[in-house]
């Protein structure tokens, strides 16, 4: 039998409304003990709570009225936790909410642990672990895209995908086990071409999900864009223009930016982290040299690099070839186009001939919208957010990697005619790994790790 828990469900501080959530078998009785239809001096009128119907009244502590509130009782299983739940909407102030909560505690309610309401929803089978994790992602979403993506997880897109794979594997495992347990009745195990196709589709799906992990990470943490180039080409000005604020210091003096400066923004709902770096060139200045090394680290850490050039100057082939990455997208921007009249534009050497280059002016804003669009196109390509089960976190990715290892071992074993016991073990391990994602086979440690990331009250 579970106990009854309560916590403040809204953020601390002053606001219009603050919500206290109570969940557990005694929620209705305990809420009734502190709630009255009339203020404290009007004599306590015990309410008759009707599920999913709002009650207006007062929270009273003996002769003292603490606050005028609305109470929403929700009978199990039609509530967030699938238990009896009562939500009290009071005025949002730290003291008033704390007093109501303390009053509940004095009547035997236990303070909720972080994430305990969502944990109960999971344990009561109302949601699976991917949905529980999506709740945390919805709360922490920093952009429209990550919200959309978390919301698709919340309705169970990933769970469905995993269940389809588990169902194919379970059917296959059942036949293997029948052949092991009843060799006479079941006869020899046959690996048909349909089996091969079905198992290959599971392996392909797991592979797809692992690949999508990187794209999903972009959406959660932001796409890292490093702006680099020679000193004074306008890197800081471009950063400020993209951010639409004065983040980086701009001067004519080369070497002004020494430490990388970073800030974040969203473009069309996609989060970006933009990093301005020290100009890369030949120098004996020790501080500048350190800045240049840091710039190189930032290029290394980038998802996409913006290399800035300017009219009237040759393409800096030596510096570019030493610093530009080959394994990630690079966009060239020829800045200061407002000064380009009569000047030659940099001539791109053969190796960069096919690269994307844009003509812009950080001063006038010319080409900046085009640059934003190019950044989006380059980074997210054809990623369809929410249309498929994109995996959102490292825990899922690790489980999928292990699941794929067992799948691969099993499929190789099948081709080699390996004994059924070994094949069955790989099939079981694969199912177990997939089950940790939805929570079907998750250990207590995994549950603790997931729910400890939640705030109290969720
Ligand atoms: P960084 O060293 O590459 O970061 O360059 P800054 O952003 O500090 O700019 C160096 C100088 O170029 C400053 O005087 C800027 O005002 C100027 N500048 C930057 N972008 C433009 C531009 O598009 N047009 C013109 N005319 N000047 C610019």
Short mmCIF file of C-alpha atoms and ligand atoms in Angstrom, two decimals, residues 230-237 250-252 335-336 338-339 361-363, ligand 1:
data_model
loop_
_atom_site.label_atom_id
_atom_site.label_comp_id
_atom_site.label_asym_id
_atom_site.label_seq_id
_atom_site.Cartn_x
_atom_site.Cartn_y
_atom_site.Cartn_z
CA UNK A 230 41.72 36.17 -39.64
CA UNK A 231 41.70 39.17 -37.27
CA UNK A 232 39.46 42.15 -38.09
CA UNK A 233 37.37 40.46 -40.80
CA UNK A 234 34.23 41.13 -38.74
CA UNK A 235 33.72 37.91 -36.75
CA UNK A 236 32.50 39.67 -33.61
CA UNK A 237 30.27 41.96 -35.68
CA UNK A 250 34.11 45.33 -31.69
CA UNK A 251 37.16 47.48 -32.46
CA UNK A 252 39.55 48.14 -35.32
CA UNK A 335 31.85 40.03 -44.96
CA UNK A 336 32.06 43.83 -45.46
CA UNK A 338 29.29 47.23 -48.33
CA UNK A 339 32.95 48.09 -48.99
CA UNK A 361 27.68 42.75 -44.40
CA UNK A 362 27.54 42.71 -40.62
CA UNK A 363 27.39 46.50 -40.77
P1 LIG B 1 36.91 40.55 -35.74
O1 LIG B 1 38.25 40.93 -35.24
O2 LIG B 1 37.00 39.61 -36.90
O3 LIG B 1 36.00 40.05 -34.67
O4 LIG B 1 36.25 41.90 -36.35
P2 LIG B 1 35.27 42.93 -35.67
O5 LIG B 1 33.89 42.44 -35.66
O6 LIG B 1 35.85 43.39 -34.37
O7 LIG B 1 35.34 44.11 -36.74
C1 LIG B 1 36.57 44.71 -37.10
C2 LIG B 1 36.25 46.07 -37.75
O8 LIG B 1 35.54 45.85 -38.96
C3 LIG B 1 35.37 46.96 -36.88
O9 LIG B 1 35.79 48.28 -37.03
C4 LIG B 1 34.00 46.77 -37.46
O10 LIG B 1 33.15 47.88 -37.25
C5 LIG B 1 34.32 46.57 -38.92
N1 LIG B 1 33.30 45.78 -39.62
C6 LIG B 1 32.80 44.57 -39.26
N2 LIG B 1 31.90 44.15 -40.17
C7 LIG B 1 31.79 45.11 -41.10
C8 LIG B 1 31.02 45.26 -42.29
O11 LIG B 1 30.21 44.41 -42.68
N3 LIG B 1 31.21 46.39 -43.01
C9 LIG B 1 32.10 47.37 -42.63
N4 LIG B 1 32.20 48.41 -43.39
N5 LIG B 1 32.83 47.27 -41.51
C10 LIG B 1 32.70 46.16 -40.76
#
